[in-house]
Coordinates of C-alpha atoms in Angstrom, one line a residue:
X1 CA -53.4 -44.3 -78.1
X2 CA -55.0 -44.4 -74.8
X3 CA -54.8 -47.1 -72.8
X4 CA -58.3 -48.6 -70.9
X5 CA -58.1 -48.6 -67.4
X6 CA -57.8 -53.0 -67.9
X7 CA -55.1 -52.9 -70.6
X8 CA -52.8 -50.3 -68.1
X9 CA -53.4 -53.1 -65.6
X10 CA -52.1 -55.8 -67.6
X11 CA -49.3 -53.8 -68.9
X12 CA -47.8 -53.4 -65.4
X13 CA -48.7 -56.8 -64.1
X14 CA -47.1 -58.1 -67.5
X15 CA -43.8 -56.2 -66.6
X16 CA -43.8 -57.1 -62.6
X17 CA -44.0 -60.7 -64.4
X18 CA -41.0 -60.1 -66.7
X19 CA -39.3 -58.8 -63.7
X20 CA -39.3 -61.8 -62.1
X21 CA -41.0 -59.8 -59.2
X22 CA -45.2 -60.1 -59.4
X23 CA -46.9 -61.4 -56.4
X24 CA -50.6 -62.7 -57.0
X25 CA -51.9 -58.9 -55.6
X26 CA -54.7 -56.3 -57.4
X27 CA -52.7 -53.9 -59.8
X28 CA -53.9 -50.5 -59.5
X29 CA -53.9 -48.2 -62.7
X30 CA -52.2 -45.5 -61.0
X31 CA -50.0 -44.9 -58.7
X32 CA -50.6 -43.4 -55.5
X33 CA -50.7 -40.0 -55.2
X34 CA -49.4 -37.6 -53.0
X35 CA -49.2 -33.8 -52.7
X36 CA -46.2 -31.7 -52.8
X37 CA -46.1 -31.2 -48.9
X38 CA -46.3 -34.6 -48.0
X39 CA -43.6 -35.5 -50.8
X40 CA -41.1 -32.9 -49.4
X41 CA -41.4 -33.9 -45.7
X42 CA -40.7 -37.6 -47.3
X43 CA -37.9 -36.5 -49.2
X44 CA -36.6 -34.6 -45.9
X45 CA -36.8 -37.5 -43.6
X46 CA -33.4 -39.3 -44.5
X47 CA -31.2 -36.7 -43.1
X48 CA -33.6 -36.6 -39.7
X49 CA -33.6 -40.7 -39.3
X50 CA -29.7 -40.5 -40.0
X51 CA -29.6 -38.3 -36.8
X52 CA -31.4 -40.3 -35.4
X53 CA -29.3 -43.9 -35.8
X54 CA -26.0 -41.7 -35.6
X55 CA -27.1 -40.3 -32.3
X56 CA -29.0 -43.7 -31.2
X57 CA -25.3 -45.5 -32.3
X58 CA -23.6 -43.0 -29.6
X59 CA -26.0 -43.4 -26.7
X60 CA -25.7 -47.4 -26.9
X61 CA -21.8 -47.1 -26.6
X62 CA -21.5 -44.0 -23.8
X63 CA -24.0 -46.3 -21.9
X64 CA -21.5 -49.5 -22.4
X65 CA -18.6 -46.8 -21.3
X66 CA -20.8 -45.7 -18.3
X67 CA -21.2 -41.9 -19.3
X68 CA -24.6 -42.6 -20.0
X69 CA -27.4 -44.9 -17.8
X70 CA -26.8 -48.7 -17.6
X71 CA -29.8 -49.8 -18.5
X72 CA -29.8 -47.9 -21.6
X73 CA -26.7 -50.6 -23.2
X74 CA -28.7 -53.6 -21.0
X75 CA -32.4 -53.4 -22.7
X76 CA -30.6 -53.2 -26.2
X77 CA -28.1 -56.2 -25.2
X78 CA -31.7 -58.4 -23.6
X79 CA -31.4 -61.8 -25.3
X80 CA -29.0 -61.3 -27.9
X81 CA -25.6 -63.9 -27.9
X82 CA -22.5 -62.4 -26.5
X83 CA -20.1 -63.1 -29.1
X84 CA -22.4 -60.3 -31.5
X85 CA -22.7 -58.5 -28.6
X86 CA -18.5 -58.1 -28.3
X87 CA -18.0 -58.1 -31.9
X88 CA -20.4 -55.0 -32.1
X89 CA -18.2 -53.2 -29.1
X90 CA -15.3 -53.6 -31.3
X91 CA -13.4 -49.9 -31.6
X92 CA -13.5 -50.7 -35.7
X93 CA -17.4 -50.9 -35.5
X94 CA -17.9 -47.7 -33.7
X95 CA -18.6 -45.4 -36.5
X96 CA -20.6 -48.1 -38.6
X97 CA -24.1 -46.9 -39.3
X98 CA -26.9 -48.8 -41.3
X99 CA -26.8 -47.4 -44.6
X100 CA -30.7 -47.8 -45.6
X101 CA -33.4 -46.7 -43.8
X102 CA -37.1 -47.8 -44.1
X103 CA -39.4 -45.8 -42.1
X104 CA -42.9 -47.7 -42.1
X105 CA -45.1 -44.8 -42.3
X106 CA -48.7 -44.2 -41.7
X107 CA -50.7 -41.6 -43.2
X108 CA -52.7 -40.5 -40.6
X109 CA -55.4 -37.4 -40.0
X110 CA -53.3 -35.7 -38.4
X111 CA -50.1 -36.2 -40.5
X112 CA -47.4 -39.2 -41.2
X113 CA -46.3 -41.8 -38.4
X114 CA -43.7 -43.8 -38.7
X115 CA -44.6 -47.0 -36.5
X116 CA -40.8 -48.3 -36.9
X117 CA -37.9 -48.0 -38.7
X118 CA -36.2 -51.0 -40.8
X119 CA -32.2 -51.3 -42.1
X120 CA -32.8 -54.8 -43.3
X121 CA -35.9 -53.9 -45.3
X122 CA -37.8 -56.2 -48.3
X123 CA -39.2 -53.9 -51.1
X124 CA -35.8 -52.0 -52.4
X125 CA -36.3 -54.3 -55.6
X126 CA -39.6 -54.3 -56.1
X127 CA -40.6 -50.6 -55.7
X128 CA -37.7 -50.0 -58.4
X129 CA -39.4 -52.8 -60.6
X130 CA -43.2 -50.5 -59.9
X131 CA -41.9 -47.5 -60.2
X132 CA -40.5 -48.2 -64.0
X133 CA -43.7 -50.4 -64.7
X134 CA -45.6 -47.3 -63.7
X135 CA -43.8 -44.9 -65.0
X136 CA -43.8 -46.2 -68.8
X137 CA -47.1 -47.4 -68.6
X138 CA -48.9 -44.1 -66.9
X139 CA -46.0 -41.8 -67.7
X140 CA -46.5 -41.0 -63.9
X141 CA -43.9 -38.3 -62.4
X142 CA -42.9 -41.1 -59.7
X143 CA -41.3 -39.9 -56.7
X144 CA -37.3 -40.1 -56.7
X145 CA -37.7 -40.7 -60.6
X146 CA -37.9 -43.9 -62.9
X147 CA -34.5 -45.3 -61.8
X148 CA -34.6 -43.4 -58.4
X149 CA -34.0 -46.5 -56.3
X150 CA -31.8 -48.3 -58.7
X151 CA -29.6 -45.3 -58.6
X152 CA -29.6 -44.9 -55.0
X153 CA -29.2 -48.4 -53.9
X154 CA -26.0 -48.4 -56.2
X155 CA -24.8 -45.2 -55.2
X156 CA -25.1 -46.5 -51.2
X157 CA -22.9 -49.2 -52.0
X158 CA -20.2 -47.3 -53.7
X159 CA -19.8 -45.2 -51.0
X160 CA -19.4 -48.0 -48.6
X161 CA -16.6 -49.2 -50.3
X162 CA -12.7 -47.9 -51.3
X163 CA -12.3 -48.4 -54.7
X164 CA -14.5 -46.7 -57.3
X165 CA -15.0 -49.7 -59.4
X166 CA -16.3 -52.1 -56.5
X167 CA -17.5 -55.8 -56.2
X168 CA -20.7 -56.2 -54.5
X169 CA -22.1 -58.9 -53.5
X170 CA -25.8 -58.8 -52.1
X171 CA -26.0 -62.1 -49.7
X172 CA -29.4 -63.5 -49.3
X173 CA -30.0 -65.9 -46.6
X174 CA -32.4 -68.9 -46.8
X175 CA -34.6 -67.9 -43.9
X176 CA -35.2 -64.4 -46.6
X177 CA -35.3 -66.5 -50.1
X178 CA -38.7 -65.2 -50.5
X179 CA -37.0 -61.7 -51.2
X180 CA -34.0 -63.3 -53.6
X181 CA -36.0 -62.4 -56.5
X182 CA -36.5 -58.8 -55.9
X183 CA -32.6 -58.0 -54.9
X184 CA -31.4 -60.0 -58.3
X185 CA -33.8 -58.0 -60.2
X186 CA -32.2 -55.1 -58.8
X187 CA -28.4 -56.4 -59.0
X188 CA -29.2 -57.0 -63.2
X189 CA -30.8 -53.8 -63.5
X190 CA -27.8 -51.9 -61.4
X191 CA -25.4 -54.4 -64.3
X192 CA -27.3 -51.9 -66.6
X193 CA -25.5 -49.1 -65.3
X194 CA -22.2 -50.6 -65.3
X195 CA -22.1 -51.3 -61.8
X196 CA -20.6 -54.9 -61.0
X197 CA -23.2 -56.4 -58.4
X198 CA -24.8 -59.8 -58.3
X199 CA -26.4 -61.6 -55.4
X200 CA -25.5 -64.8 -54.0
X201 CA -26.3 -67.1 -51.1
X202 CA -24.1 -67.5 -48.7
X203 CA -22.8 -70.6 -48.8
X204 CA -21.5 -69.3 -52.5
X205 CA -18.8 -67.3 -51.0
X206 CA -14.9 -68.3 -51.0
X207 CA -12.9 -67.6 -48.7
X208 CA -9.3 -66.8 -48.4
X209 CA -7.1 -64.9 -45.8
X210 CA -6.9 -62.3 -48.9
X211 CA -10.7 -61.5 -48.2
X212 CA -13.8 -62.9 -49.9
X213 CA -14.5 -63.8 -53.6
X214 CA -17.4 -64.8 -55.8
X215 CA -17.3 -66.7 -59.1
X216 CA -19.1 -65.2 -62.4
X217 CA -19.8 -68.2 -64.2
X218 CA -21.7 -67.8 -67.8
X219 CA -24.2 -67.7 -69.1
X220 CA -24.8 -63.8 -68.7
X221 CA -28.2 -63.8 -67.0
X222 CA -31.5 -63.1 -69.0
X223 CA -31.8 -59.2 -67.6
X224 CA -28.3 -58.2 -69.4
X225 CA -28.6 -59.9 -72.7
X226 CA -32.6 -57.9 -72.7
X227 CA -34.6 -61.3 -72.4
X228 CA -37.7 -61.6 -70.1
X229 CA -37.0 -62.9 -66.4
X230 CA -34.8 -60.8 -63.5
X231 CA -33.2 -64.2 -62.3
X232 CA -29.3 -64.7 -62.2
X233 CA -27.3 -67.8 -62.9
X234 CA -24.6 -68.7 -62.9
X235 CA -23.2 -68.1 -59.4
X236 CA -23.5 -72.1 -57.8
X237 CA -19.7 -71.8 -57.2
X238 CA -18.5 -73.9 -60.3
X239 CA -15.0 -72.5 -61.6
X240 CA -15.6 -69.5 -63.5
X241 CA -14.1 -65.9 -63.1
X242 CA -13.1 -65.0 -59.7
X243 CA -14.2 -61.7 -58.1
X244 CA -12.9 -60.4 -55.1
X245 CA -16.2 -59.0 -53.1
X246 CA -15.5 -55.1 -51.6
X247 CA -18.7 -54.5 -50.1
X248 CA -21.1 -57.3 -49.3
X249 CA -24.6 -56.2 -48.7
X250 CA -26.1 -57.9 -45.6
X251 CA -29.8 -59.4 -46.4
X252 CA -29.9 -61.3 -43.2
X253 CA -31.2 -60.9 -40.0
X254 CA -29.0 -61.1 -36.8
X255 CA -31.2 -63.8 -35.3
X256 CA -30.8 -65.9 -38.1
X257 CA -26.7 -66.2 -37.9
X258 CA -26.8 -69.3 -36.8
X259 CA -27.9 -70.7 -39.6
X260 CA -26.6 -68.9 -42.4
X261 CA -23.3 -70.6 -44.0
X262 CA -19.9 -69.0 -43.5
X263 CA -21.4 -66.1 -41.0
X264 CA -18.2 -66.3 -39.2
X265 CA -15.9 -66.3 -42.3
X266 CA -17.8 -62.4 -43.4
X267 CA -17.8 -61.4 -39.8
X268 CA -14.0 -61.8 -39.9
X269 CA -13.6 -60.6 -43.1
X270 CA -15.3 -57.3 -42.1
X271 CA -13.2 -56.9 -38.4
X272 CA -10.0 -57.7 -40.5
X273 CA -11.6 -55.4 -43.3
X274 CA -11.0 -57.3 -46.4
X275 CA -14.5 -56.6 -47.0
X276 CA -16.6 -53.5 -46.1
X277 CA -20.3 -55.1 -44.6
X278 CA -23.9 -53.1 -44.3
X279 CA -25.9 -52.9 -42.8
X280 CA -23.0 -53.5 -39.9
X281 CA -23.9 -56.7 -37.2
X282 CA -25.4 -53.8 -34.5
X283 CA -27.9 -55.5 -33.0
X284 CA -28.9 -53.0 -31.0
X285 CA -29.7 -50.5 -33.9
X286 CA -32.8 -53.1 -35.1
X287 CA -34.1 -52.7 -31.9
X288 CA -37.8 -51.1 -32.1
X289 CA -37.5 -50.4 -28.0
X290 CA -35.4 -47.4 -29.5
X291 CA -38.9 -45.3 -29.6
X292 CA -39.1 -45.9 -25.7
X293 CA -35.7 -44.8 -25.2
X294 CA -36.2 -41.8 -27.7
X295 CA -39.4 -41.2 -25.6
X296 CA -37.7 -41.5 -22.2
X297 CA -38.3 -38.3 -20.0
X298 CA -34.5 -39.2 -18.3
X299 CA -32.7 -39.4 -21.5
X300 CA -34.8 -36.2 -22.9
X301 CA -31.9 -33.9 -22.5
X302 CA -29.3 -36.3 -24.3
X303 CA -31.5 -36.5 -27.3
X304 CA -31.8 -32.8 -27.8
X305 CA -28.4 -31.9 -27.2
X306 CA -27.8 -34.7 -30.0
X307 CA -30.4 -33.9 -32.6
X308 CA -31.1 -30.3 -31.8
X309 CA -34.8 -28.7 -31.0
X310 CA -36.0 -29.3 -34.7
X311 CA -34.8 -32.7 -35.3
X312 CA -36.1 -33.7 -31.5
X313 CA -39.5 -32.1 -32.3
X314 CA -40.2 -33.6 -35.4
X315 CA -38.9 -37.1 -34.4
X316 CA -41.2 -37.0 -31.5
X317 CA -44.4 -36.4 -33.7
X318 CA -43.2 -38.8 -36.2
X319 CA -42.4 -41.8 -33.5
X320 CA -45.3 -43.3 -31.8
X321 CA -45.4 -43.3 -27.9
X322 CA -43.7 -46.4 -26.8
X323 CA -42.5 -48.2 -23.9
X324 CA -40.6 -51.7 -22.9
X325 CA -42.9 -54.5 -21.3
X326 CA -40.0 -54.5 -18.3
X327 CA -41.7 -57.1 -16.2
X328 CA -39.4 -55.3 -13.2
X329 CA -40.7 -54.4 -9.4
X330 CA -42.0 -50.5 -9.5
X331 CA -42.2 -49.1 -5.9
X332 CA -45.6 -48.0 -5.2
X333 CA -45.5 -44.6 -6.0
X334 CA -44.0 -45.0 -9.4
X335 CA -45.8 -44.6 -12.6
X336 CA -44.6 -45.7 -16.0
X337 CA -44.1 -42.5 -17.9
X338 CA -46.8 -41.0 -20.5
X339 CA -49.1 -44.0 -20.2
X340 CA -52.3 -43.6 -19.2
X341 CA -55.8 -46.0 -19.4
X342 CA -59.2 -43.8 -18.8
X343 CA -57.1 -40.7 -17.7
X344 CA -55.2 -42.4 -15.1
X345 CA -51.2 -43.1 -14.6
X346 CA -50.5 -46.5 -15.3
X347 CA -48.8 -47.9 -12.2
X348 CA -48.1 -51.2 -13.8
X349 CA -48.6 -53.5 -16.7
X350 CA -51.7 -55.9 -15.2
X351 CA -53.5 -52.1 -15.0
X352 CA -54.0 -52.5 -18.7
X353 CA -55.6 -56.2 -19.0
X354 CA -58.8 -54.9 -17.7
X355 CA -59.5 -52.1 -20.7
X356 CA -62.3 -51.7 -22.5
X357 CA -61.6 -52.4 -26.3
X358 CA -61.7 -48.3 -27.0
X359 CA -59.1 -48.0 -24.3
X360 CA -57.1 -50.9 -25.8
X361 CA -56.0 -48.6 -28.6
X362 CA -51.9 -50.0 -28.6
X363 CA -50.1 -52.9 -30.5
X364 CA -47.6 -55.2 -28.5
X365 CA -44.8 -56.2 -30.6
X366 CA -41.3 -57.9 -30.4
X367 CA -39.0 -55.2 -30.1
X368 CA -36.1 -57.2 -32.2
X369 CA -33.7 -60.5 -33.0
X370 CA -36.4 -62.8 -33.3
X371 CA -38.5 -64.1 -36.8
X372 CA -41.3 -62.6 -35.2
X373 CA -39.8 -59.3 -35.4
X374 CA -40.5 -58.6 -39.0
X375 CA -43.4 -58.7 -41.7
X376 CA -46.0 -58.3 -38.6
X377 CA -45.5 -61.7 -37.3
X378 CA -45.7 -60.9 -34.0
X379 CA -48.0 -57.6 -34.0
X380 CA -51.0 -57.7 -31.6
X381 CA -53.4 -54.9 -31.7
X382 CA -55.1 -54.5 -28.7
X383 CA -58.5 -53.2 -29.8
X384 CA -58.6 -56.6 -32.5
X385 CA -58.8 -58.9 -30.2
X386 CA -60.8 -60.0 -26.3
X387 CA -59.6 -58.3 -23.5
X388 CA -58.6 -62.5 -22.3
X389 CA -56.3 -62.6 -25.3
X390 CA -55.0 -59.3 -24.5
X391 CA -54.5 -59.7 -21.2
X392 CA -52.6 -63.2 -22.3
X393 CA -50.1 -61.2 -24.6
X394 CA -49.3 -59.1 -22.0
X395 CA -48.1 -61.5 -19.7
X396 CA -46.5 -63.7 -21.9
X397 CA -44.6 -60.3 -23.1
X398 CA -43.3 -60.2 -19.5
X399 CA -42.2 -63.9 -19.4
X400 CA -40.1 -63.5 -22.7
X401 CA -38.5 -60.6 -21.7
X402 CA -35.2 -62.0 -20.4
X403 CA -34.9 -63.6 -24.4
X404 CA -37.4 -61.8 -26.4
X405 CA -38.3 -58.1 -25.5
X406 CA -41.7 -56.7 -26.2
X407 CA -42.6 -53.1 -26.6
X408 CA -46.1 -51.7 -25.9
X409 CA -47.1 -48.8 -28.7
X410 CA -49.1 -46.6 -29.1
X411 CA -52.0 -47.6 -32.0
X412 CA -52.5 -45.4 -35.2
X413 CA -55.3 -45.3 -37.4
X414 CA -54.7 -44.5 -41.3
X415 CA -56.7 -41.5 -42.7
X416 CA -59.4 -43.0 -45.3
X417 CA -57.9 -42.1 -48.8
X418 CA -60.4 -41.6 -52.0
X419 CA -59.0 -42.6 -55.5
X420 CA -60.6 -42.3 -58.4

């Protein structure tokens, strides 16, 4: 029997609800739809973004080593502490790369932008949790299948670690308990599979010089034993089994470590590798100022020797224009590269607090290590607001720059989108 456009509604808020994952938002009876070109270049864009990081992870350390500019290593290092800034130069660390990647895409007239890139990203949980709602209640073809992400997410994990049977442990910090219940919806339904993963908090790991271990306490949560509710219990660290942890799934941010319990117990763990940690504690590869440096005419010919002409050309149509509110002297002939107001080269940042709103068109953002960095906290679009408040952001973007870099961006509008 057909379902009415209300009851399909229902049905997937019911099962976003059983979840454990529903937020009080409007349920749409479909899902979104996409053609078959714009699902392949999706599909393609992991290997490109991987490139990307890997060659990003290499220009950060050949800077650091001098074969490549200074300032390349010093506006990725700008306000972080120097203890993560050592531990990340450690030899062991090198090869690490963040094993998700979240592009934040836009769908634009004239194609997709991705407006930054995420290794620490909310949503893994509940776009698995939609993408089974919709796919039993609209028998949709969803993209990367029913159980595409619960597979995935999994099958990331297991190849960080070197056993095939590992412990994982996905730590959620108190500063991101809003996204616990998405990431133990996700560690019950990867349980499903066999997999042995739960997520804890922090201050729920034990420690010994023989690594780090977790306690599975009954009873079994709710998801396993097929009751309603995507909640575990069970982990407060009362004596129960013991697990030692193999791969322990970072879902903190690197600004918060000062406040996350036993921080320096995992990093040690993970330099004397008892335990095998993504995404790895490079600060400099959440840095959004990595668009400026992609877009840098001077490092041009490192990034296509890296990525190659295809990977290069793409990237630079996907990546937004973007430069580093440096509040540093320019001599009076210099011009900040690619930025123009009204058709003229912008000779320095104050040139932009007298623009029209039409000429306003770019967002200032934090570029990184601060809890204005993520969930568009600390977004600004130009055009939105007076040219006195822009004007205010700007040079308030060049005060924080010793502790908080900014980057300037360029502004994209979404295409309008019919559904029916």
């Amino acid at each position: 029997m057909l379902l009415s456009i209300m009851d399909q509604c229902l049905q997937i808020k019911n099962r976003l609800i059983e979840d454990g994952v529903y937020i009080h938002w409007r349920i749409s009876p479909e899902p979104f739809r996409i053609n078959e070109r714009e699902l392949t270049f999706i599909e393609s864009l992991g290997a490109y973004l991987h490139k990307f990081y890997k060659a990003s992870n290499k220009l950060y350390y050949e800077s650091v080593h001098g074969r490549q500019p200074s300032w390349v290593s010093e506006y990725l290092d700008q306000g972080k502490p120097q203890a993560l800034i050592e531990y990340s130069r450690m030899n062991r660390m090198k090869g690490l790369l963040p094993a998700v990647i979240r592009p934040d895409i836009i769908l634009t007239e004239d194609g997709m932008v991705a407006t930054e890139l995420d290794s620490v990203p909310g949503g893994i949980g509940i776009t698995g949790s939609l993408a089974r709602a919709y796919s039993f209640t609209t028998k949709s073809d969803i993209a990367g299948g029913r159980d595409g992400m619960t597979e995935g997410f999994l099958n990331m994990l297991k190849s960080a670690a070197h056993n095939s049977e590992p412990v994982i442990a996905i730590v959620v910090s108190q500063e991101s308990k809003d996204y616990k219940p998405e990431m133990e919806w996700m560690a019950g339904s990867i349980r499903k599979y066999g997999g042995r993963v739960y997520t804890i908090r922090p201050e729920e790991i034990m420690f010994t010089e023989e690594g780090l271990f977790l306690n599975e306490n009954p009873p079994v949560p709710p998801l396993e034993k097929g009751g309603k509710g995507g909640f575990e219990r069970g982990f407060s660290g009362e004596r129960g089994r013991r697990h030692r942890i193999d791969v322990l799934y970072r879902f903190f941010e690197l600004f918060d470590l000062k406040n996350v319990p036993k921080v320096e117990l995992i990093m040690y763990s993970a330099k004397k590798r008892e335990v095998a940690v993504t995404p790895p504690f490079k600060h400099f590869l959440e840095e959004k100022l990595l668009y400026a440096l992609f877009h840098h005419p001077g490092l041009k010919k490192y990034w296509l020797n890296e990525l190659g002409e295809e990977t290069f050309t793409l990237l630079a149509n996907l990546f937004p224009a973007t430069w580093i509110l440096d509040p540093g002297e320019m001599p009076p002939y210099g011009v900040i590269p690619g930025l123009e107001v009204g058709g003229m080269p912008v000779t320095k940042w104050s040139d932009l607090k007298d623009t029209t709103q039409a000429e306003r068109e770019f967002v200032i953002k934090p570029s990184g290590f601060s809890e204005l960095a993520w969930g568009s906290r600390g977004v600004v679009a130009g055009h939105d607001i007076s040219q006195k408040v822009w004007g205010d952001t700007i040079e308030k973007a060049l005060m924080d720059f010793n502790k908080n870099p900014r980057i300037l961006q360029e502004y994209h509008r979404g295409r309008h989108v019919e559904v029916s």
